[in-house]
mmCIF file of C-alpha atoms in Angstrom:
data_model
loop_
_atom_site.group_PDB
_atom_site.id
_atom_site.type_symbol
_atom_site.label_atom_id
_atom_site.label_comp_id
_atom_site.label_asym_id
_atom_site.label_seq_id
_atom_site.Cartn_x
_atom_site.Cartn_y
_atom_site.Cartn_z
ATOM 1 C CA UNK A 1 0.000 0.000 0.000
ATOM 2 C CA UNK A 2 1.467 3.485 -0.632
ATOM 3 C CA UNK A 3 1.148 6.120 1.099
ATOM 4 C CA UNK A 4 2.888 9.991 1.372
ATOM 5 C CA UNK A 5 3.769 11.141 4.477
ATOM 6 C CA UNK A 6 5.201 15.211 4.749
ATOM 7 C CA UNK A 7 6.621 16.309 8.238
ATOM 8 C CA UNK A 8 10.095 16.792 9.342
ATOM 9 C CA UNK A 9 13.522 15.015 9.534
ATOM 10 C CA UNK A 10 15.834 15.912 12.110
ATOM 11 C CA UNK A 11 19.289 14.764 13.620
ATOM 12 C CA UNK A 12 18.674 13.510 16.650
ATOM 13 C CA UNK A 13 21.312 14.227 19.399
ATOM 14 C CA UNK A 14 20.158 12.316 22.843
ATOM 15 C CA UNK A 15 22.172 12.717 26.118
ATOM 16 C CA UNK A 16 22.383 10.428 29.167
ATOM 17 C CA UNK A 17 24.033 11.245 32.942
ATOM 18 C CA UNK A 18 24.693 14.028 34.969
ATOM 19 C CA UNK A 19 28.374 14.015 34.503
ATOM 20 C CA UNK A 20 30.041 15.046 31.474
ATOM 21 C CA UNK A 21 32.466 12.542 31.256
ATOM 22 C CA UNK A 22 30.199 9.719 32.411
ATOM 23 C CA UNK A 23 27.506 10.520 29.726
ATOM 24 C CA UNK A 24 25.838 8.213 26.793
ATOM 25 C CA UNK A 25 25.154 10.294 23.466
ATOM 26 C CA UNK A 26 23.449 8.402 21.002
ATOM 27 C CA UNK A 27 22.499 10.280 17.520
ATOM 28 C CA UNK A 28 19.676 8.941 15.203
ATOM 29 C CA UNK A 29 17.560 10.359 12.622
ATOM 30 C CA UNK A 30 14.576 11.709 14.422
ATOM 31 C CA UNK A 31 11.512 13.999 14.347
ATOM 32 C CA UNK A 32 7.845 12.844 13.857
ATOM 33 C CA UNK A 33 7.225 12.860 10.097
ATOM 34 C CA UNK A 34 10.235 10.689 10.014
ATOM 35 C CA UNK A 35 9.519 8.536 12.493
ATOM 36 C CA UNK A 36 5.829 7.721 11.641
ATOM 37 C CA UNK A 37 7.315 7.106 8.075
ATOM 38 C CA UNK A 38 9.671 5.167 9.078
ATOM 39 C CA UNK A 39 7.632 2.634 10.892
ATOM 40 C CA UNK A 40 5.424 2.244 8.451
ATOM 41 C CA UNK A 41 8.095 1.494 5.708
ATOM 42 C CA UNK A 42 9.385 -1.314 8.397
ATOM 43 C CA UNK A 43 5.867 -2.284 8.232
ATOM 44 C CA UNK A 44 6.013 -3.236 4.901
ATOM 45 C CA UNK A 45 4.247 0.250 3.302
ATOM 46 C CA UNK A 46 5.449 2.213 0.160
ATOM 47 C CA UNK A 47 6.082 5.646 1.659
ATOM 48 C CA UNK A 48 6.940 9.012 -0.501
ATOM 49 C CA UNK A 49 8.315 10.840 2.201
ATOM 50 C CA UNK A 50 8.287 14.292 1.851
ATOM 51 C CA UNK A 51 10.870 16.506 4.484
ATOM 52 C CA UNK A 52 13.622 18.246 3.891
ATOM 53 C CA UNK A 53 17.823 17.987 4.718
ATOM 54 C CA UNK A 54 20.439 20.322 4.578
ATOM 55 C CA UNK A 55 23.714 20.086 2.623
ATOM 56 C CA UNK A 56 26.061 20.020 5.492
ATOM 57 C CA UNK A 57 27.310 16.604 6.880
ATOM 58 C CA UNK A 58 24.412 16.145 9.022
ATOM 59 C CA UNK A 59 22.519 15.827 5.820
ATOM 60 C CA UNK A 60 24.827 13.468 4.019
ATOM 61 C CA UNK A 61 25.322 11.060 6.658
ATOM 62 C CA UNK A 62 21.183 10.918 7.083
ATOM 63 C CA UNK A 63 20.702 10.203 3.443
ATOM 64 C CA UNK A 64 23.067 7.253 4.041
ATOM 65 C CA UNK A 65 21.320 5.320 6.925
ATOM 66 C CA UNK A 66 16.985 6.395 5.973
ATOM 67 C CA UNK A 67 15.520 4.467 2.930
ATOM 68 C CA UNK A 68 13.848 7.918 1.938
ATOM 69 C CA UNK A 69 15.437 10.828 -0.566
ATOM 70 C CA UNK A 70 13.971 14.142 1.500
ATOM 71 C CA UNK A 71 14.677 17.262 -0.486
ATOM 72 C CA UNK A 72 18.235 19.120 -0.331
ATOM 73 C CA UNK A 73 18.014 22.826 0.526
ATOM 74 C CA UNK A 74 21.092 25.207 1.187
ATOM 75 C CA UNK A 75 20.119 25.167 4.629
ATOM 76 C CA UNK A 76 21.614 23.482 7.596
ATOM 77 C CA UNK A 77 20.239 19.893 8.657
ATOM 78 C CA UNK A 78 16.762 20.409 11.121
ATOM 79 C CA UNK A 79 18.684 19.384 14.356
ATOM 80 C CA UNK A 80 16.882 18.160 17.958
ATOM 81 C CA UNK A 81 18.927 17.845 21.241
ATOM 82 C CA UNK A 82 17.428 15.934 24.245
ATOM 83 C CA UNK A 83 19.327 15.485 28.030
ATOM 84 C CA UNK A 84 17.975 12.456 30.333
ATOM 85 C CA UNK A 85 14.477 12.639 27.799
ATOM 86 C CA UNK A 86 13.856 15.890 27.762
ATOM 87 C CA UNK A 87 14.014 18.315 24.715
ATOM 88 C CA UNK A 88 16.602 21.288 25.395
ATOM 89 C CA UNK A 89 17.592 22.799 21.752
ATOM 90 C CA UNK A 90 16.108 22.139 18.404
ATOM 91 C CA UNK A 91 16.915 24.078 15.192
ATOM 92 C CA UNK A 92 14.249 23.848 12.702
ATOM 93 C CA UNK A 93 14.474 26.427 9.699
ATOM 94 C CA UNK A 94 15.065 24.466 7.229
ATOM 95 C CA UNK A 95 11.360 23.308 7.746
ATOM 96 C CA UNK A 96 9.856 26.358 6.805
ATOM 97 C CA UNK A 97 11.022 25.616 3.438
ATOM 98 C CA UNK A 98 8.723 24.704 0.199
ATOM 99 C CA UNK A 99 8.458 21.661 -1.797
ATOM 100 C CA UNK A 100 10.159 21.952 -4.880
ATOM 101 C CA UNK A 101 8.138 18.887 -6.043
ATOM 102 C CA UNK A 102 5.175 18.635 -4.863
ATOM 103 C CA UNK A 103 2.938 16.131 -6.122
ATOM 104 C CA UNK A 104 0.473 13.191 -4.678
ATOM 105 C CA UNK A 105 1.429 9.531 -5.134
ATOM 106 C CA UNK A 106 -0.821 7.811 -3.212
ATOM 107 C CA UNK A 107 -4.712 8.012 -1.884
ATOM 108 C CA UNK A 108 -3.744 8.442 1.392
ATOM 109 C CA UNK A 109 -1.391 11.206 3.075
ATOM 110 C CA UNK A 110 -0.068 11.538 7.062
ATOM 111 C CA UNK A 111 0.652 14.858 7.772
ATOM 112 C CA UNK A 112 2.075 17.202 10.800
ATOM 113 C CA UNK A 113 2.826 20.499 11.581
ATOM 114 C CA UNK A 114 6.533 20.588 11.502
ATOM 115 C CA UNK A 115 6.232 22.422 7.898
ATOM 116 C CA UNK A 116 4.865 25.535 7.321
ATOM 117 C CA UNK A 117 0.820 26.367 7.367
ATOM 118 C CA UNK A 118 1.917 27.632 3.789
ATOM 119 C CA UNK A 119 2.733 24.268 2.526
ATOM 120 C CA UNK A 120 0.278 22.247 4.415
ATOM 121 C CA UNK A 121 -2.819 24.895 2.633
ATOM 122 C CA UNK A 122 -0.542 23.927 -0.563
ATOM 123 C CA UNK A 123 -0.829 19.491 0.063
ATOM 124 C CA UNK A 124 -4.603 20.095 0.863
ATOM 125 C CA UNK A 125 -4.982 21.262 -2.370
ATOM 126 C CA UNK A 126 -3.993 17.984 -3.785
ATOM 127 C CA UNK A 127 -7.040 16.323 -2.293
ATOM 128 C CA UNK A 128 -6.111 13.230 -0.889
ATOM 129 C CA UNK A 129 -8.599 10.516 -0.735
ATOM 130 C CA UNK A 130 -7.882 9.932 3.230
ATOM 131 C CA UNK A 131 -5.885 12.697 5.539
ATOM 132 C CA UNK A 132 -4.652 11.934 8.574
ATOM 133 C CA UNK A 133 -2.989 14.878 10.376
ATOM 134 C CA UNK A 134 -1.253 14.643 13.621
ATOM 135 C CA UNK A 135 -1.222 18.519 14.960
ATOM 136 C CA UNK A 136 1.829 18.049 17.023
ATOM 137 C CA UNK A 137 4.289 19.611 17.567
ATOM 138 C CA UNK A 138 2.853 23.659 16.339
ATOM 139 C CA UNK A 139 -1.230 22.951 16.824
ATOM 140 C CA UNK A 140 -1.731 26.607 16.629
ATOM 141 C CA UNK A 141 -0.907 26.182 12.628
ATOM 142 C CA UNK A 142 -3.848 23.571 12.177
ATOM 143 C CA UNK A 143 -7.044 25.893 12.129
ATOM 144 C CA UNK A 144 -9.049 26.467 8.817
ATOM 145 C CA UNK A 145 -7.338 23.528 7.390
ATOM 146 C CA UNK A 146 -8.101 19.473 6.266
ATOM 147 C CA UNK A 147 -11.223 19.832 7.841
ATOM 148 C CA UNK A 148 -12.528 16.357 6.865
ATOM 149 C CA UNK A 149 -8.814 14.818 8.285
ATOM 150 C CA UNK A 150 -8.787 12.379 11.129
ATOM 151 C CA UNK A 151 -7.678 14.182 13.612
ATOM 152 C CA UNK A 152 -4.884 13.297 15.803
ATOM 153 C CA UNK A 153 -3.450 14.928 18.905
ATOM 154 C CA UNK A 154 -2.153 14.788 22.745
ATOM 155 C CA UNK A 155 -4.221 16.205 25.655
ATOM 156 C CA UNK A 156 -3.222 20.050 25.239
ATOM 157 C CA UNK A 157 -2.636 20.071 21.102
ATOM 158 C CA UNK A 158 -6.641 18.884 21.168
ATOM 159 C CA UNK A 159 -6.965 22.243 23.028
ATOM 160 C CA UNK A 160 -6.303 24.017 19.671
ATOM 161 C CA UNK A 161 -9.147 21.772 17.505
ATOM 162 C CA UNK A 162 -11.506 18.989 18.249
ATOM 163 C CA UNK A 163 -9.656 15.902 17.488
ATOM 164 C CA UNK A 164 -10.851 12.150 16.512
ATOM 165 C CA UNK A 165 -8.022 10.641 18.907
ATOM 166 C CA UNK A 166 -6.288 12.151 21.606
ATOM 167 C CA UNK A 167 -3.591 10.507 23.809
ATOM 168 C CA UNK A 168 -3.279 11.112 27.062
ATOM 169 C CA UNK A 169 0.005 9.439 28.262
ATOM 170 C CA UNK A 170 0.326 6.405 30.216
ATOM 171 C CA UNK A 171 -3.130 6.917 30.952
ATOM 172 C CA UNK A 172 -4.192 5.731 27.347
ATOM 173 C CA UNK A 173 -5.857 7.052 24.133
ATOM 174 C CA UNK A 174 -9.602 8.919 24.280
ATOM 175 C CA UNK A 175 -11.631 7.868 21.411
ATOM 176 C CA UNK A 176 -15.406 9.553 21.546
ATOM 177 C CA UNK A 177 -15.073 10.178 25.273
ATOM 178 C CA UNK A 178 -13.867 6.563 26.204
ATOM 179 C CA UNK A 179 -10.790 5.869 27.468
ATOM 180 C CA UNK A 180 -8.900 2.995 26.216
ATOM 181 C CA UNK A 181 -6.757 2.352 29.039
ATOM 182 C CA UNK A 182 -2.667 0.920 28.767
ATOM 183 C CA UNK A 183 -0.962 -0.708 31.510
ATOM 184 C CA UNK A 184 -0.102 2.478 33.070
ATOM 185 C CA UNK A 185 3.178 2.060 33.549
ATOM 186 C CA UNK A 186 5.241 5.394 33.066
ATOM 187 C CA UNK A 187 8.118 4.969 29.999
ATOM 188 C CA UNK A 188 11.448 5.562 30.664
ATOM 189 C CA UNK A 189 12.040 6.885 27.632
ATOM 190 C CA UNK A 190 9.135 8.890 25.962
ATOM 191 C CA UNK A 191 10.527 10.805 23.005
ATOM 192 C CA UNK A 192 8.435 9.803 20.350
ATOM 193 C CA UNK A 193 6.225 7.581 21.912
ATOM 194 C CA UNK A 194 3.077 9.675 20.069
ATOM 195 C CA UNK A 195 5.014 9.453 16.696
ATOM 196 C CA UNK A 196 5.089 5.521 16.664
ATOM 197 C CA UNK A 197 1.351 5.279 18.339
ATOM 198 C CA UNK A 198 0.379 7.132 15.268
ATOM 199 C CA UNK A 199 1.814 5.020 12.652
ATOM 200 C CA UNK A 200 0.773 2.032 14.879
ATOM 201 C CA UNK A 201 -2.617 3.099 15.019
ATOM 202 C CA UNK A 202 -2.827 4.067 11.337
ATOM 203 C CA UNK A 203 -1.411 0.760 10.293
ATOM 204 C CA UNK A 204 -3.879 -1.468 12.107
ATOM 205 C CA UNK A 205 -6.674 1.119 10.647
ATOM 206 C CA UNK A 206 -5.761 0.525 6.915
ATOM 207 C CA UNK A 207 -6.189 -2.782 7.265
ATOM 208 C CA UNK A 208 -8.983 -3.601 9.539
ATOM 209 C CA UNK A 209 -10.764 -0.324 9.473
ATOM 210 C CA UNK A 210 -12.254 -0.463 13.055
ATOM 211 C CA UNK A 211 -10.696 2.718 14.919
ATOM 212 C CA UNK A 212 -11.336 1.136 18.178
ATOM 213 C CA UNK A 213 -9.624 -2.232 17.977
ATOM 214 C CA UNK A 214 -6.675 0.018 15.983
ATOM 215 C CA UNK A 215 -6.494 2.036 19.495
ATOM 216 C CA UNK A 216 -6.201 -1.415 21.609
ATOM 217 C CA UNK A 217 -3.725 -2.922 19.178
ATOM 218 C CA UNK A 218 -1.354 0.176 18.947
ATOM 219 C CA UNK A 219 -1.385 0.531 22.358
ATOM 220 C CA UNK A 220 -0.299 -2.948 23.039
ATOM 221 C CA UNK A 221 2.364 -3.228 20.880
ATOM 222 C CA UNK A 222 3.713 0.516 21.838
ATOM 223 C CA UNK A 223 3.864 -1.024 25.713
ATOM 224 C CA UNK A 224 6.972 -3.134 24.169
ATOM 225 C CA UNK A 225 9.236 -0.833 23.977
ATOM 226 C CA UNK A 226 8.862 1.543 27.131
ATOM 227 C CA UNK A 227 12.110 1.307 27.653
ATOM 228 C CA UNK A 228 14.256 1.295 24.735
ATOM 229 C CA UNK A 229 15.815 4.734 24.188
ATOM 230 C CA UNK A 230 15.141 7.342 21.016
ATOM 231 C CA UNK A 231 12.313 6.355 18.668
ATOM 232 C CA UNK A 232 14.692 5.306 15.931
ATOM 233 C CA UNK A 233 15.649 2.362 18.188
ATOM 234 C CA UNK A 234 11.696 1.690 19.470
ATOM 235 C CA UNK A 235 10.999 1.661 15.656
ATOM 236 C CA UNK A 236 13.670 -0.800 14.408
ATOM 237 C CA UNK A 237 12.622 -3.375 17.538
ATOM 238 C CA UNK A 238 9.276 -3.531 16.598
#
């Protein structure tokens, strides 16, 4: 099944410890786009990803390790720095940029709101057969736009719009006012736990088409990998 997928890729930089010379840094190609598109290629889909790298070396040694060709721009690489799990720097410019191509190949497009509102009014105009737009990370952007999407969002992005599915955490997913409960049990790692739900979720959808036995079966799987650092690594042990 193909599907296009336009959001962000960015070089991940993750830090463990306290102490700078007893620290882990791991670095990984990151950022949700990516990482939804990503899963879903491991998942056996045909994606057209659509984000963009920088020439720099960030860039070059991303297009060597991702099975995707993002566009080039004479920008630096997007770039997203985490310490013990939570986000401290993230450079994002380059993601303001505009497709050079942009076209549909596929009836069904995953979207977020790490590109501009500019491009996003420009994909809607492609009309996709089926939308579904996470509005993390920038909800603010998602107003007046794919208003027939499934809607996808945590707890405070579902403040900016009324959303189909909103996660709440360890506490779950809410679908129509129900909560669909997970084991609770609080991640030790949760940097891009929402990404992978996401593609989890949409996979089970596209192929069984019941949103509420999607919800149970993303959440169960997602529970496997709690505690496996950086998303790239959740993804790739899936």
């Amino acid at each position: 099944m193909k599907v296009d997928v336009y959001g962000a890729i960015f070089y991940d930089i993750y830090i463990y410890g306290d102490e700078p010379h007893n620290s882990k840094i791991i670095e990984v190609p990151g950022g949700s786009g990516f990482n939804i598109a990503y899963l879903l290629y491991k998942l056996g889909y045909e994606i057209n990803f659509k984000g963009f790298l920088g020439n720099d070396y960030k860039g070059e040694y991303l297009k060597r390790i991702i099975p995707f060709h993002p566009e080039v721009k004479n920008e630096k690489t997007a770039v997203f720095i985490s310490k013990n799990d939570i986000p401290i720097a993230v450079e994002r410019k380059i993601n303001e940029s505009e497709y050079n191509d942009l076209r549909k190949n596929a009836d069904i497009a995953i979207i977020t709101t790490e590109i501009s509102k500019e491009e996003l009014k420009r994909i809607e105009k492609l009309n996709y057969k089926k939308v579904f737009f996470d509005i993390g990370p920038r909800p603010f952007i998602s107003n007046g736009i794919f208003e027939k999407a499934f809607i996808i969002g945590t707890e405070n992005e579902c403040k900016y719009r009324k959303c189909d599915v909103i996660k709440i955490g360890e506490k779950g997913v809410i679908y129509k006012k129900k909560i669909f409960s997970s084991n609770k049990k609080i991640a030790n790692y949760k940097i891009g736990l929402g990404d992978i739900f996401d593609g989890l979720f949409i996979d089970n959808y596209l192929k069984r088409k019941s949103i509420e036995s999607s919800i149970i079966n993303a959440i169960k799987r997602l529970e496997k990998v709690l505690d496996m650092p950086t998303a790239y690594n959740k993804i790739k042990a899936l």
